[in-house]
mmCIF file of C-alpha atoms and ligand atoms in Angstrom:
data_model
loop_
_atom_site.group_PDB
_atom_site.id
_atom_site.type_symbol
_atom_site.label_atom_id
_atom_site.label_comp_id
_atom_site.label_asym_id
_atom_site.label_seq_id
_atom_site.Cartn_x
_atom_site.Cartn_y
_atom_site.Cartn_z
ATOM 1 C CA UNK U 997 112.523 3.165 49.716
ATOM 2 C CA UNK U 998 109.079 2.536 48.295
ATOM 3 C CA UNK U 999 106.998 5.145 46.506
ATOM 4 C CA UNK U 1000 103.640 3.608 47.411
ATOM 5 C CA UNK U 1001 102.845 2.089 50.800
ATOM 6 C CA UNK U 1002 99.383 0.814 49.872
ATOM 7 C CA UNK U 1003 98.341 -0.223 46.382
ATOM 8 C CA UNK U 1004 95.386 -1.789 44.637
ATOM 9 C CA UNK U 1005 96.608 -4.049 41.863
ATOM 10 C CA UNK U 1006 94.133 -4.917 39.106
ATOM 11 C CA UNK U 1007 95.004 -7.985 37.063
ATOM 12 C CA UNK U 1008 92.893 -8.905 34.085
ATOM 13 C CA UNK U 1009 91.678 -12.450 33.760
ATOM 14 C CA UNK U 1010 92.648 -12.335 30.113
ATOM 15 C CA UNK U 1011 96.303 -11.597 30.921
ATOM 16 C CA UNK U 1012 96.309 -14.672 33.161
ATOM 17 C CA UNK U 1013 95.749 -16.847 30.065
ATOM 18 C CA UNK U 1014 99.148 -15.960 28.628
ATOM 19 C CA UNK U 1015 99.275 -17.451 25.156
ATOM 20 C CA UNK U 1016 96.719 -20.108 26.016
ATOM 21 C CA UNK U 1017 93.201 -19.911 24.630
ATOM 22 C CA UNK U 1018 91.404 -20.388 27.923
ATOM 23 C CA UNK U 1019 91.931 -20.653 31.660
ATOM 24 C CA UNK U 1020 94.982 -20.097 33.801
ATOM 25 C CA UNK U 1021 98.533 -20.264 32.472
ATOM 26 C CA UNK U 1022 100.622 -21.450 35.410
ATOM 27 C CA UNK U 1023 103.822 -19.746 34.219
ATOM 28 C CA UNK U 1024 102.059 -16.373 34.196
ATOM 29 C CA UNK U 1025 100.315 -17.143 37.488
ATOM 30 C CA UNK U 1026 103.599 -18.043 39.197
ATOM 31 C CA UNK U 1027 105.366 -15.033 37.726
ATOM 32 C CA UNK U 1028 102.596 -12.766 39.107
ATOM 33 C CA UNK U 1029 102.791 -14.506 42.492
ATOM 34 C CA UNK U 1030 106.558 -14.094 42.632
ATOM 35 C CA UNK U 1031 106.365 -10.395 41.755
ATOM 36 C CA UNK U 1032 103.625 -9.824 44.340
ATOM 37 C CA UNK U 1033 105.574 -11.635 47.042
ATOM 38 C CA UNK U 1034 108.693 -9.563 46.324
ATOM 39 C CA UNK U 1035 106.755 -6.330 46.702
ATOM 40 C CA UNK U 1036 104.950 -7.568 49.838
ATOM 41 C CA UNK U 1037 108.405 -8.293 51.301
ATOM 42 C CA UNK U 1038 109.219 -4.593 50.874
ATOM 43 C CA UNK U 1039 106.378 -3.884 53.309
ATOM 44 C CA UNK U 1040 103.905 -2.644 50.687
ATOM 45 C CA UNK U 1041 100.236 -3.305 51.565
ATOM 46 C CA UNK U 1042 98.672 -4.943 48.539
ATOM 47 C CA UNK U 1043 95.012 -5.319 47.650
ATOM 48 C CA UNK U 1044 94.357 -7.280 44.460
ATOM 49 C CA UNK U 1045 91.310 -7.505 42.204
ATOM 50 C CA UNK U 1046 91.417 -10.077 39.405
ATOM 51 C CA UNK U 1047 89.133 -10.284 36.395
ATOM 52 C CA UNK U 1048 87.463 -13.402 35.096
ATOM 53 C CA UNK U 1049 87.598 -12.926 31.323
ATOM 54 C CA UNK U 1050 89.868 -15.967 30.906
ATOM 55 C CA UNK U 1051 86.987 -18.149 32.105
ATOM 56 C CA UNK U 1052 83.648 -16.392 31.587
ATOM 57 C CA UNK U 1053 82.222 -12.975 30.752
ATOM 58 C CA UNK U 1054 78.580 -12.157 31.331
ATOM 59 C CA UNK U 1055 78.155 -10.401 27.996
ATOM 60 C CA UNK U 1056 79.496 -13.314 25.971
ATOM 61 C CA UNK U 1057 76.971 -15.503 27.812
ATOM 62 C CA UNK U 1058 74.151 -13.266 26.599
ATOM 63 C CA UNK U 1059 75.114 -13.960 22.989
ATOM 64 C CA UNK U 1060 74.764 -17.659 23.772
ATOM 65 C CA UNK U 1061 71.288 -17.202 25.249
ATOM 66 C CA UNK U 1062 72.143 -16.788 28.958
ATOM 67 C CA UNK U 1063 70.244 -14.352 31.123
ATOM 68 C CA UNK U 1064 72.557 -11.355 31.693
ATOM 69 C CA UNK U 1065 72.299 -11.441 35.490
ATOM 70 C CA UNK U 1066 73.098 -15.151 35.599
ATOM 71 C CA UNK U 1067 75.935 -14.645 33.129
ATOM 72 C CA UNK U 1068 77.393 -11.867 35.259
ATOM 73 C CA UNK U 1069 77.131 -14.024 38.352
ATOM 74 C CA UNK U 1070 79.052 -16.722 36.472
ATOM 75 C CA UNK U 1071 81.660 -14.090 35.570
ATOM 76 C CA UNK U 1072 81.966 -13.040 39.218
ATOM 77 C CA UNK U 1073 82.448 -16.678 40.228
ATOM 78 C CA UNK U 1074 85.199 -16.901 37.588
ATOM 79 C CA UNK U 1075 87.040 -14.107 39.427
ATOM 80 C CA UNK U 1076 86.844 -16.195 42.605
ATOM 81 C CA UNK U 1077 88.458 -19.148 40.789
ATOM 82 C CA UNK U 1078 91.311 -16.898 39.616
ATOM 83 C CA UNK U 1079 91.660 -15.396 43.097
ATOM 84 C CA UNK U 1080 91.998 -18.822 44.717
ATOM 85 C CA UNK U 1081 94.619 -19.778 42.128
ATOM 86 C CA UNK U 1082 96.594 -16.618 42.870
ATOM 87 C CA UNK U 1083 96.305 -17.128 46.639
ATOM 88 C CA UNK U 1084 97.628 -20.628 46.241
ATOM 89 C CA UNK U 1085 100.503 -19.448 44.014
ATOM 90 C CA UNK U 1086 101.470 -16.648 46.448
ATOM 91 C CA UNK U 1087 101.510 -19.154 49.294
ATOM 92 C CA UNK U 1088 103.559 -21.486 47.104
ATOM 93 C CA UNK U 1089 106.078 -18.666 46.626
ATOM 94 C CA UNK U 1090 106.343 -18.336 50.425
ATOM 95 C CA UNK U 1091 103.994 -15.347 50.838
ATOM 96 C CA UNK U 1092 100.808 -14.794 52.863
ATOM 97 C CA UNK U 1093 97.486 -14.068 51.157
ATOM 98 C CA UNK U 1094 93.806 -14.005 52.133
ATOM 99 C CA UNK U 1095 90.830 -14.148 49.781
ATOM 100 C CA UNK U 1096 87.882 -11.870 50.542
ATOM 101 C CA UNK U 1097 84.644 -12.197 48.587
ATOM 102 C CA UNK U 1098 81.994 -9.599 47.722
ATOM 103 C CA UNK U 1099 79.209 -12.029 48.637
ATOM 104 C CA UNK U 1100 79.121 -14.673 51.372
ATOM 105 C CA UNK U 1101 81.119 -17.742 50.312
ATOM 106 C CA UNK U 1102 82.682 -19.067 53.501
ATOM 107 C CA UNK U 1103 84.817 -21.178 53.695
ATOM 108 C CA UNK U 1104 86.044 -20.319 50.167
ATOM 109 C CA UNK U 1105 86.905 -16.788 51.299
ATOM 110 C CA UNK U 1106 85.947 -14.353 54.055
ATOM 111 C CA UNK U 1107 83.149 -11.867 53.378
ATOM 112 C CA UNK U 1108 84.872 -8.610 52.332
ATOM 113 C CA UNK U 1109 84.916 -5.630 54.648
ATOM 114 C CA UNK U 1110 87.396 -2.770 54.601
ATOM 115 C CA UNK U 1111 88.189 -3.393 58.272
ATOM 116 C CA UNK U 1112 89.110 -7.045 57.654
ATOM 117 C CA UNK U 1113 91.400 -6.090 54.779
ATOM 118 C CA UNK U 1114 93.197 -3.468 56.887
ATOM 119 C CA UNK U 1115 93.549 -5.963 59.733
ATOM 120 C CA UNK U 1116 94.986 -8.481 57.243
ATOM 121 C CA UNK U 1117 97.514 -5.862 56.064
ATOM 122 C CA UNK U 1118 98.682 -5.380 59.672
ATOM 123 C CA UNK U 1119 99.312 -9.113 59.873
ATOM 124 C CA UNK U 1120 101.297 -9.080 56.635
ATOM 125 C CA UNK U 1121 98.682 -10.615 54.330
ATOM 126 C CA UNK U 1122 98.125 -9.687 50.707
ATOM 127 C CA UNK U 1123 94.344 -9.149 50.302
ATOM 128 C CA UNK U 1124 92.830 -10.702 47.186
ATOM 129 C CA UNK U 1125 89.373 -9.157 46.864
ATOM 130 C CA UNK U 1126 87.268 -11.459 44.724
ATOM 131 C CA UNK U 1127 83.784 -11.614 43.255
ATOM 132 C CA UNK U 1128 83.804 -8.189 41.602
ATOM 133 C CA UNK U 1129 81.439 -5.674 43.206
ATOM 134 C CA UNK U 1130 78.941 -8.474 43.879
ATOM 135 C CA UNK U 1131 76.537 -6.847 41.411
ATOM 136 C CA UNK U 1132 75.756 -7.613 37.776
ATOM 137 C CA UNK U 1133 76.334 -4.997 35.033
ATOM 138 C CA UNK U 1134 79.681 -3.990 36.539
ATOM 139 C CA UNK U 1135 83.210 -5.020 35.627
ATOM 140 C CA UNK U 1136 86.272 -5.888 37.637
ATOM 141 C CA UNK U 1137 87.766 -2.574 36.474
ATOM 142 C CA UNK U 1138 84.991 -0.905 38.438
ATOM 143 C CA UNK U 1139 85.446 -3.329 41.332
ATOM 144 C CA UNK U 1140 89.142 -2.408 41.474
ATOM 145 C CA UNK U 1141 88.325 1.329 41.458
ATOM 146 C CA UNK U 1142 85.752 0.800 44.222
ATOM 147 C CA UNK U 1143 88.020 -1.346 46.395
ATOM 148 C CA UNK U 1144 90.983 0.947 45.743
ATOM 149 C CA UNK U 1145 89.032 3.962 46.958
ATOM 150 C CA UNK U 1146 87.572 2.010 49.892
ATOM 151 C CA UNK U 1147 90.878 0.703 51.240
ATOM 152 C CA UNK U 1148 92.478 4.124 50.641
ATOM 153 C CA UNK U 1149 95.113 2.864 48.224
ATOM 154 C CA UNK U 1150 97.503 5.544 46.984
ATOM 155 C CA UNK U 1151 97.360 4.267 43.419
ATOM 156 C CA UNK U 1152 95.445 1.793 41.290
ATOM 157 C CA UNK U 1153 97.978 -0.272 39.346
ATOM 158 C CA UNK U 1154 96.487 -1.739 36.217
ATOM 159 C CA UNK U 1155 98.733 -4.622 35.243
ATOM 160 C CA UNK U 1156 98.201 -5.608 31.611
ATOM 161 C CA UNK U 1157 100.071 -7.006 28.623
ATOM 162 C CA UNK U 1158 100.626 -3.519 27.186
ATOM 163 C CA UNK U 1159 103.207 -1.182 28.745
ATOM 164 C CA UNK U 1160 100.992 1.892 29.041
ATOM 165 C CA UNK U 1161 98.403 4.136 27.406
ATOM 166 C CA UNK U 1162 99.026 4.994 23.723
ATOM 167 C CA UNK U 1163 97.615 7.505 21.259
ATOM 168 C CA UNK U 1164 96.248 4.481 19.340
ATOM 169 C CA UNK U 1165 96.302 0.695 19.710
ATOM 170 C CA UNK U 1166 100.045 -0.109 19.468
ATOM 171 C CA UNK U 1167 99.274 -3.623 18.226
ATOM 172 C CA UNK U 1168 97.431 -2.127 15.211
ATOM 173 C CA UNK U 1169 99.119 1.242 14.613
ATOM 174 C CA UNK U 1170 102.921 1.448 14.266
ATOM 175 C CA UNK U 1171 102.867 5.210 14.809
ATOM 176 C CA UNK U 1172 101.132 4.961 18.169
ATOM 177 C CA UNK U 1173 102.957 6.948 20.855
ATOM 178 C CA UNK U 1174 102.972 6.141 24.566
ATOM 179 C CA UNK U 1175 102.075 8.724 27.212
ATOM 180 C CA UNK U 1176 104.282 8.823 30.321
ATOM 181 C CA UNK U 1177 101.664 10.842 32.134
ATOM 182 C CA UNK U 1178 98.238 12.185 31.242
ATOM 183 C CA UNK U 1179 95.360 13.840 33.119
ATOM 184 C CA UNK U 1180 91.952 12.208 33.473
ATOM 185 C CA UNK U 1181 90.470 15.123 31.514
ATOM 186 C CA UNK U 1182 92.892 14.749 28.578
ATOM 187 C CA UNK U 1183 92.476 10.978 28.503
ATOM 188 C CA UNK U 1184 88.682 11.434 28.446
ATOM 189 C CA UNK U 1185 88.767 14.091 25.744
ATOM 190 C CA UNK U 1186 91.114 12.010 23.579
ATOM 191 C CA UNK U 1187 88.817 9.000 24.130
ATOM 192 C CA UNK U 1188 91.781 6.890 25.288
ATOM 193 C CA UNK U 1189 90.994 3.487 26.707
ATOM 194 C CA UNK U 1190 92.404 3.370 30.225
ATOM 195 C CA UNK U 1191 89.626 1.548 32.048
ATOM 196 C CA UNK U 1192 85.895 1.434 31.436
ATOM 197 C CA UNK U 1193 84.179 4.752 32.051
ATOM 198 C CA UNK U 1194 82.505 3.770 35.325
ATOM 199 C CA UNK U 1195 85.894 2.835 36.792
ATOM 200 C CA UNK U 1196 87.611 5.829 35.199
ATOM 201 C CA UNK U 1197 85.059 8.297 36.632
ATOM 202 C CA UNK U 1198 85.192 6.713 40.070
ATOM 203 C CA UNK U 1199 88.995 7.083 40.173
ATOM 204 C CA UNK U 1200 88.901 10.651 38.901
ATOM 205 C CA UNK U 1201 86.164 11.761 41.314
ATOM 206 C CA UNK U 1202 87.948 10.220 44.274
ATOM 207 C CA UNK U 1203 91.401 11.349 43.208
ATOM 208 C CA UNK U 1204 92.834 7.833 42.857
ATOM 209 C CA UNK U 1205 95.568 7.884 40.178
ATOM 210 C CA UNK U 1206 95.776 4.942 37.781
ATOM 211 C CA UNK U 1207 99.111 3.561 36.600
ATOM 212 C CA UNK U 1208 98.892 1.297 33.554
ATOM 213 C CA UNK U 1209 101.933 -0.964 33.124
ATOM 214 C CA UNK U 1210 103.102 -4.268 31.666
ATOM 215 C CA UNK U 1211 102.827 -6.846 34.423
ATOM 216 C CA UNK U 1212 103.965 -9.701 32.185
ATOM 217 C CA UNK U 1213 107.588 -8.579 32.372
ATOM 218 C CA UNK U 1214 109.005 -9.938 35.645
ATOM 219 C CA UNK U 1215 110.353 -7.220 37.935
ATOM 220 C CA UNK U 1216 108.008 -4.507 36.659
ATOM 221 C CA UNK U 1217 105.768 -4.451 39.731
ATOM 222 C CA UNK U 1218 108.863 -3.853 41.846
ATOM 223 C CA UNK U 1219 109.930 -1.026 39.537
ATOM 224 C CA UNK U 1220 106.530 0.618 39.846
ATOM 225 C CA UNK U 1221 106.378 0.566 43.641
ATOM 226 C CA UNK U 1222 109.959 1.756 44.004
ATOM 227 C CA UNK U 1223 109.167 4.748 41.779
ATOM 228 C CA UNK U 1224 110.927 3.834 38.533
ATOM 229 C CA UNK U 1225 109.160 5.603 35.678
ATOM 230 C CA UNK U 1226 107.500 2.878 33.638
ATOM 231 C CA UNK U 1227 103.982 2.640 32.228
ATOM 232 C CA UNK U 1228 101.536 5.555 32.050
ATOM 233 C CA UNK U 1229 100.279 7.528 35.047
ATOM 234 C CA UNK U 1230 96.754 8.932 34.761
ATOM 235 C CA UNK U 1231 95.948 11.569 37.379
ATOM 236 C CA UNK U 1232 93.923 14.708 38.062
HETATM 237 N N1 UDP V 1705 81.262 -9.047 36.760
HETATM 238 C C1 UDP V 1705 80.078 -8.528 37.274
HETATM 239 N N2 UDP V 1705 80.154 -7.581 38.270
HETATM 240 C C2 UDP V 1705 81.319 -7.118 38.759
HETATM 241 C C3 UDP V 1705 82.529 -7.626 38.214
HETATM 242 C C4 UDP V 1705 82.472 -8.586 37.212
HETATM 243 O O1 UDP V 1705 79.012 -8.899 36.860
HETATM 244 O O2 UDP V 1705 81.303 -6.269 39.670
HETATM 245 C C5 UDP V 1705 81.203 -10.135 35.763
HETATM 246 C C6 UDP V 1705 80.953 -9.659 34.339
HETATM 247 O O3 UDP V 1705 80.107 -10.591 33.717
HETATM 248 C C7 UDP V 1705 82.347 -9.717 33.720
HETATM 249 C C8 UDP V 1705 82.962 -10.917 34.402
HETATM 250 O O4 UDP V 1705 82.436 -10.842 35.738
HETATM 251 O O5 UDP V 1705 82.280 -9.927 32.333
HETATM 252 C C9 UDP V 1705 84.452 -10.965 34.423
HETATM 253 O O6 UDP V 1705 84.999 -9.738 34.774
HETATM 254 P P1 UDP V 1705 85.799 -8.812 33.725
HETATM 255 O O7 UDP V 1705 85.164 -8.908 32.369
HETATM 256 O O8 UDP V 1705 85.935 -7.470 34.311
HETATM 257 O O9 UDP V 1705 87.180 -9.544 33.690
HETATM 258 P P2 UDP V 1705 88.522 -9.159 32.870
HETATM 259 O O10 UDP V 1705 88.103 -8.484 31.600
HETATM 260 O O11 UDP V 1705 89.313 -8.215 33.736
HETATM 261 O O12 UDP V 1705 89.204 -10.471 32.688
#
């Protein structure tokens, strides 16, 4: 029995680096692909948004003299590179995946529409929704909130290297305590970092719960969709 029938999985580009300094770590990529395939085999409909921080971030371009809009466009293209890598890895693991892009990029990926994603789900495809929102000054956190709401996902799963939301940064503060569950209001008032505020507000306003969990431990995605209590659930 699965707890969620339709999910939006957000993977950060940075997590895809593993312990490398740049780019795509193939062990992590294949581990993600394997976990995604296992969950797809349970019949779960999976939309995925991947970041691009392992390749390029618009803001870091600005500090090197790039125009912000151009830098952001480079960042959005970086998410397409990661999406193609994940598609390829899912197919390599024996699964089916399609890449949809926020802006026209055929034949790299099909132009995103909600209808095409839902049709893909019916045919058993995982939908990797690339290119962010298509607009500068946004993040892939916001893109994942937007796509999650659009495709009517039951939950936004934020797969990271940390196993949930803590009272403080657990890598810096030994006394940091993990929340099993917290409301959007409490998380906002405590200034906890769940996602950036644009994404956070979008989820809260549209009643899309966020579950933050450690995706780098194989088997965790399966645990989440089958209802095992791991990570932190943020809800209204
Ligand atoms: N980006 C953008 N609009 C979007 C999504 C992303 O301009 O809707 C750009 C932005 O420059 C961002 C980069 O793409 O820095 C990579 O995305 P993000 O930083 O969210 O990746 P992550 O931190 O998840 O690896």
